[in-house]
Amino acid sequence: MAVYPAAPYKNDQGEISGAVETLIDVTERHQAEEAVQEAVKKLNLLSSITRHDILNKITMLQGLMMLIAEAVGDDSEATEYVNMGKGAITAIKKQIEFTRTYQDIGLNKPEWNDIADIILNVSKELIIKDISLSISLEGIQVYADPLIRKVFYNLMDNSIRHGEGVTRICCSFVIQDDALIIRYADDGIGIPTDEKVLIFEKGYGKNSGLGMFLVREILSITHITIRETGEYQNGALFEIIVPKGIYRFSHNEGRSLTTKA
């Protein structure tokens, strides 16, 4: 039962002679919300079981492909078909594994995240070598889906794997028109002009084409957007635009960090 503040009731002389209190029964709404949550849990459980079974079959197929490869020996044409089969199996596996993360987007309530801590922890997880990491985010916290760590994991992983000789990663911010812009930059080859928008589309990319699409989807939960504005062959520059009210400064304001990860 929801109770709203009482409104004063006045008589013909304008004097307050009573109050009107509004009561609304919200039991059905709560029951509907609980039903939806329960349905989501059951669907996720079904997805998990199905994904597990499919991955087991894929593992079996990978083993069979190895046996087939041994059986065909030096037959170049057969070997080519085997390699095509291996590639298809690997692609399917990546897509199935992607669904594990995607089903969790929006499942948990957004929360305040310390961006500097996330980036530092991700760099340790990736165990990057010979890359200087500079973090100048001055105690910034962003209200986002808990999966936001995957945003920076994918950005950093792309720098390492596709940046072609990245030696420096810098994370900073600016405030423009009340919006916070988090800047993630590296000194690698960068993104070609005709790919700057395409990289965020599902299926576009060097591997599964799902990483940057996932980044965009995670951020969009709390209306955060991302764009790439670097100059090709002079490094990648990703700008994460956080609207007013979705970011705040913690008591650690003024903190910056430069490290050799």
GROMACS .gro file of C-alpha atoms in nm:
model
  261
    1MET     CA    1   0.000   0.000   0.000
    2ALA     CA    2   0.144   0.338  -0.104
    3VAL     CA    3   0.046   0.642   0.107
    4TYR     CA    4   0.078   0.991  -0.044
    5PRO     CA    5   0.105   1.316   0.161
    6ALA     CA    6  -0.229   1.447   0.280
    7ALA     CA    7  -0.371   1.747   0.090
    8PRO     CA    8  -0.548   2.014   0.299
    9TYR     CA    9  -0.927   2.050   0.251
   10LYS     CA   10  -1.074   2.401   0.278
   11ASN     CA   11  -1.433   2.503   0.343
   12ASP     CA   12  -1.626   2.782   0.166
   13GLN     CA   13  -1.459   3.044   0.386
   14GLY     CA   14  -1.114   2.926   0.283
   15GLU     CA   15  -1.041   2.776   0.619
   16ILE     CA   16  -0.869   2.438   0.646
   17SER     CA   17  -1.125   2.201   0.784
   18GLY     CA   18  -0.965   1.869   0.709
   19ALA     CA   19  -0.730   1.677   0.484
   20VAL     CA   20  -0.756   1.432   0.198
   21GLU     CA   21  -0.523   1.136   0.212
   22THR     CA   22  -0.466   0.917  -0.094
   23LEU     CA   23  -0.406   0.545  -0.064
   24ILE     CA   24  -0.309   0.333  -0.366
   25ASP     CA   25  -0.287  -0.043  -0.354
   26VAL     CA   26   0.039  -0.138  -0.533
   27THR     CA   27   0.028  -0.506  -0.441
   28GLU     CA   28  -0.042  -0.615  -0.798
   29ARG     CA   29   0.246  -0.403  -0.930
   30HIS     CA   30   0.489  -0.559  -0.684
   31GLN     CA   31   0.363  -0.904  -0.774
   32ALA     CA   32   0.412  -0.828  -1.144
   33GLU     CA   33   0.767  -0.705  -1.083
   34GLU     CA   34   0.851  -1.015  -0.882
   35ALA     CA   35   0.706  -1.234  -1.158
   36VAL     CA   36   0.923  -1.063  -1.420
   37GLN     CA   37   1.235  -1.104  -1.204
   38GLU     CA   38   1.156  -1.472  -1.152
   39ALA     CA   39   1.103  -1.520  -1.526
   40VAL     CA   40   1.437  -1.355  -1.602
   41LYS     CA   41   1.612  -1.583  -1.353
   42LYS     CA   42   1.459  -1.891  -1.512
   43LEU     CA   43   1.551  -1.775  -1.863
   44ASN     CA   44   1.907  -1.708  -1.756
   45LEU     CA   45   1.928  -2.051  -1.595
   46LEU     CA   46   1.799  -2.211  -1.914
   47SER     CA   47   2.050  -2.012  -2.119
   48SER     CA   48   2.334  -2.118  -1.890
   49ILE     CA   49   2.242  -2.486  -1.916
   50THR     CA   50   2.202  -2.467  -2.294
   51ARG     CA   51   2.532  -2.280  -2.332
   52HIS     CA   52   2.710  -2.539  -2.117
   53ASP     CA   53   2.576  -2.824  -2.329
   54ILE     CA   54   2.671  -2.651  -2.655
   55LEU     CA   55   3.024  -2.580  -2.532
   56ASN     CA   56   3.063  -2.947  -2.439
   57LYS     CA   57   2.964  -3.046  -2.792
   58ILE     CA   58   3.208  -2.790  -2.933
   59THR     CA   59   3.488  -2.939  -2.725
   60MET     CA   60   3.402  -3.279  -2.866
   61LEU     CA   61   3.404  -3.139  -3.221
   62GLN     CA   62   3.745  -2.981  -3.165
   63GLY     CA   63   3.878  -3.320  -3.060
   64LEU     CA   64   3.728  -3.485  -3.367
   65MET     CA   65   3.881  -3.221  -3.594
   66MET     CA   66   4.222  -3.297  -3.450
   67LEU     CA   67   4.173  -3.668  -3.528
   68ILE     CA   68   4.054  -3.585  -3.880
   69ALA     CA   69   4.358  -3.362  -3.933
   70GLU     CA   70   4.585  -3.651  -3.839
   71ALA     CA   71   4.394  -3.888  -4.067
   72VAL     CA   72   4.418  -3.671  -4.381
   73GLY     CA   73   4.792  -3.634  -4.337
   74ASP     CA   74   4.955  -3.436  -4.620
   75ASP     CA   75   4.643  -3.402  -4.833
   76SER     CA   76   4.647  -3.024  -4.888
   77GLU     CA   77   4.286  -2.994  -5.005
   78ALA     CA   78   4.152  -3.196  -4.712
   79THR     CA   79   4.373  -3.000  -4.472
   80GLU     CA   80   4.224  -2.677  -4.603
   81TYR     CA   81   3.872  -2.803  -4.532
   82VAL     CA   82   3.979  -2.915  -4.184
   83ASN     CA   83   4.121  -2.570  -4.111
   84MET     CA   84   3.798  -2.410  -4.229
   85GLY     CA   85   3.608  -2.638  -3.993
   86LYS     CA   86   3.837  -2.545  -3.704
   87GLY     CA   87   3.783  -2.176  -3.777
   88ALA     CA   88   3.406  -2.216  -3.780
   89ILE     CA   89   3.413  -2.404  -3.449
   90THR     CA   90   3.629  -2.135  -3.288
   91ALA     CA   91   3.392  -1.860  -3.409
   92ILE     CA   92   3.089  -2.045  -3.273
   93LYS     CA   93   3.261  -2.092  -2.938
   94LYS     CA   94   3.338  -1.720  -2.911
   95GLN     CA   95   2.979  -1.628  -2.992
   96ILE     CA   96   2.842  -1.873  -2.737
   97GLU     CA   97   3.079  -1.742  -2.471
   98PHE     CA   98   2.974  -1.386  -2.558
   99THR     CA   99   2.615  -1.467  -2.465
  100ARG     CA  100   2.731  -1.537  -2.110
  101THR     CA  101   2.828  -1.174  -2.066
  102TYR     CA  102   2.550  -1.021  -2.272
  103GLN     CA  103   2.273  -1.190  -2.071
  104ASP     CA  104   2.406  -1.018  -1.757
  105ILE     CA  105   2.382  -0.664  -1.897
  106GLY     CA  106   2.118  -0.475  -1.703
  107LEU     CA  107   2.053  -0.772  -1.476
  108ASN     CA  108   2.202  -0.601  -1.172
  109LYS     CA  109   2.124  -0.252  -1.050
  110PRO     CA  110   2.370   0.019  -1.165
  111GLU     CA  111   2.616   0.133  -0.900
  112TRP     CA  112   2.885   0.394  -0.841
  113ASN     CA  113   3.220   0.276  -0.980
  114ASP     CA  114   3.564   0.424  -0.914
  115ILE     CA  115   3.706   0.440  -1.267
  116ALA     CA  116   4.073   0.472  -1.167
  117ASP     CA  117   4.050   0.157  -0.953
  118ILE     CA  118   3.879  -0.035  -1.232
  119ILE     CA  119   4.147   0.056  -1.487
  120LEU     CA  120   4.431  -0.028  -1.249
  121ASN     CA  121   4.277  -0.366  -1.160
  122VAL     CA  122   4.216  -0.448  -1.526
  123SER     CA  123   4.580  -0.370  -1.610
  124LYS     CA  124   4.692  -0.615  -1.342
  125GLU     CA  125   4.454  -0.879  -1.470
  126LEU     CA  126   4.585  -0.847  -1.826
  127ILE     CA  127   4.946  -0.847  -1.702
  128ILE     CA  128   5.054  -0.599  -1.969
  129LYS     CA  129   5.429  -0.562  -2.020
  130ASP     CA  130   5.644  -0.279  -2.152
  131ILE     CA  131   5.346  -0.043  -2.159
  132SER     CA  132   5.339   0.274  -1.950
  133LEU     CA  133   5.000   0.332  -1.790
  134SER     CA  134   4.899   0.683  -1.684
  135ILE     CA  135   4.573   0.733  -1.493
  136SER     CA  136   4.462   1.091  -1.421
  137LEU     CA  137   4.099   1.060  -1.321
  138GLU     CA  138   4.102   1.250  -0.989
  139GLY     CA  139   3.866   1.034  -0.788
  140ILE     CA  140   3.596   1.011  -1.052
  141GLN     CA  141   3.303   0.779  -0.989
  142VAL     CA  142   3.052   0.685  -1.257
  143TYR     CA  143   2.703   0.543  -1.206
  144ALA     CA  144   2.693   0.245  -1.443
  145ASP     CA  145   2.618  -0.123  -1.487
  146PRO     CA  146   2.859  -0.333  -1.275
  147LEU     CA  147   2.992  -0.477  -1.604
  148ILE     CA  148   3.164  -0.144  -1.677
  149ARG     CA  149   3.496  -0.310  -1.593
  150LYS     CA  150   3.457  -0.505  -1.918
  151VAL     CA  151   3.452  -0.172  -2.103
  152PHE     CA  152   3.806  -0.092  -1.994
  153TYR     CA  153   3.914  -0.455  -2.020
  154ASN     CA  154   3.815  -0.460  -2.388
  155LEU     CA  155   3.974  -0.122  -2.459
  156MET     CA  156   4.303  -0.224  -2.302
  157ASP     CA  157   4.295  -0.571  -2.455
  158ASN     CA  158   4.246  -0.415  -2.800
  159SER     CA  159   4.543  -0.184  -2.743
  160ILE     CA  160   4.764  -0.480  -2.654
  161ARG     CA  161   4.649  -0.714  -2.931
  162HIS     CA  162   4.574  -0.478  -3.219
  163GLY     CA  163   4.754  -0.152  -3.137
  164GLU     CA  164   5.070  -0.264  -3.319
  165GLY     CA  165   5.347  -0.161  -3.084
  166VAL     CA  166   5.164   0.029  -2.811
  167THR     CA  167   5.406   0.158  -2.546
  168ARG     CA  168   5.183   0.405  -2.361
  169ILE     CA  169   4.821   0.415  -2.243
  170CYS     CA  170   4.681   0.734  -2.092
  171CYS     CA  171   4.346   0.778  -1.916
  172SER     CA  172   4.227   1.129  -1.837
  173PHE     CA  173   3.913   1.344  -1.841
  174VAL     CA  174   3.764   1.683  -1.925
  175ILE     CA  175   3.431   1.848  -1.846
  176GLN     CA  176   3.242   1.984  -2.147
  177ASP     CA  177   2.891   2.131  -2.131
  178ASP     CA  178   2.833   1.967  -1.790
  179ALA     CA  179   2.921   1.625  -1.931
  180LEU     CA  180   3.222   1.425  -1.819
  181ILE     CA  181   3.440   1.294  -2.100
  182ILE     CA  182   3.673   1.010  -2.002
  183ARG     CA  183   3.957   0.980  -2.253
  184TYR     CA  184   4.132   0.651  -2.315
  185ALA     CA  185   4.431   0.694  -2.548
  186ASP     CA  186   4.720   0.480  -2.668
  187ASP     CA  187   5.016   0.548  -2.898
  188GLY     CA  188   4.951   0.261  -3.138
  189ILE     CA  189   4.839   0.267  -3.499
  190GLY     CA  190   4.485   0.383  -3.422
  191ILE     CA  191   4.155   0.328  -3.602
  192PRO     CA  192   4.107   0.401  -3.976
  193THR     CA  193   3.864   0.687  -4.041
  194ASP     CA  194   3.609   0.468  -4.220
  195GLU     CA  195   3.597   0.225  -3.925
  196LYS     CA  196   3.547   0.468  -3.636
  197VAL     CA  197   3.171   0.411  -3.626
  198LEU     CA  198   3.166   0.057  -3.762
  199ILE     CA  199   3.378  -0.086  -3.478
  200PHE     CA  200   3.081  -0.050  -3.242
  201GLU     CA  201   2.851  -0.253  -3.465
  202LYS     CA  202   2.777  -0.616  -3.382
  203GLY     CA  203   2.987  -0.855  -3.591
  204TYR     CA  204   3.239  -0.597  -3.713
  205GLY     CA  205   3.600  -0.651  -3.607
  206LYS     CA  206   3.913  -0.860  -3.639
  207ASN     CA  207   3.791  -1.138  -3.412
  208SER     CA  208   3.431  -1.207  -3.313
  209GLY     CA  209   3.324  -0.848  -3.371
  210LEU     CA  210   3.146  -0.845  -3.036
  211GLY     CA  211   3.389  -0.669  -2.802
  212MET     CA  212   3.324  -0.303  -2.888
  213PHE     CA  213   2.955  -0.375  -2.945
  214LEU     CA  214   2.945  -0.506  -2.588
  215VAL     CA  215   3.124  -0.192  -2.467
  216ARG     CA  216   2.859   0.029  -2.626
  217GLU     CA  217   2.572  -0.177  -2.484
  218ILE     CA  218   2.709  -0.180  -2.128
  219LEU     CA  219   2.754   0.198  -2.125
  220SER     CA  220   2.412   0.265  -2.275
  221ILE     CA  221   2.237   0.121  -1.967
  222THR     CA  222   2.286   0.456  -1.791
  223HIS     CA  223   2.285   0.667  -2.109
  224ILE     CA  224   2.662   0.683  -2.141
  225THR     CA  225   2.798   0.692  -2.497
  226ILE     CA  226   3.137   0.623  -2.655
  227ARG     CA  227   3.314   0.740  -2.971
  228GLU     CA  228   3.658   0.708  -3.129
  229THR     CA  229   3.820   1.038  -3.226
  230GLY     CA  230   4.188   0.955  -3.268
  231GLU     CA  231   4.398   1.028  -3.576
  232TYR     CA  232   4.480   0.715  -3.772
  233GLN     CA  233   4.848   0.608  -3.738
  234ASN     CA  234   4.884   0.842  -3.439
  235GLY     CA  235   4.709   0.628  -3.180
  236ALA     CA  236   4.356   0.540  -3.074
  237LEU     CA  237   4.148   0.785  -2.869
  238PHE     CA  238   3.821   0.666  -2.719
  239GLU     CA  239   3.598   0.923  -2.551
  240ILE     CA  240   3.336   0.804  -2.305
  241ILE     CA  241   3.068   1.073  -2.260
  242VAL     CA  242   2.899   1.062  -1.919
  243PRO     CA  243   2.591   1.288  -1.875
  244LYS     CA  244   2.547   1.521  -1.582
  245GLY     CA  245   2.419   1.339  -1.274
  246ILE     CA  246   2.578   1.009  -1.378
  247TYR     CA  247   2.923   1.106  -1.245
  248ARG     CA  248   3.059   1.248  -0.922
  249PHE     CA  249   3.390   1.321  -0.751
  250SER     CA  250   3.482   1.116  -0.446
  251HIS     CA  251   3.695   1.215  -0.148
  252ASN     CA  252   4.002   1.093  -0.343
  253GLU     CA  253   3.980   1.393  -0.575
  254GLY     CA  254   4.321   1.498  -0.702
  255ARG     CA  255   4.463   1.148  -0.726
  256SER     CA  256   4.665   1.048  -1.032
  257LEU     CA  257   4.882   0.750  -1.107
  258THR     CA  258   5.157   0.661  -1.350
  259THR     CA  259   5.290   0.310  -1.351
  260LYS     CA  260   5.471   0.055  -1.562
  261ALA     CA  261   5.232  -0.236  -1.581
   0.00000   0.00000   0.00000
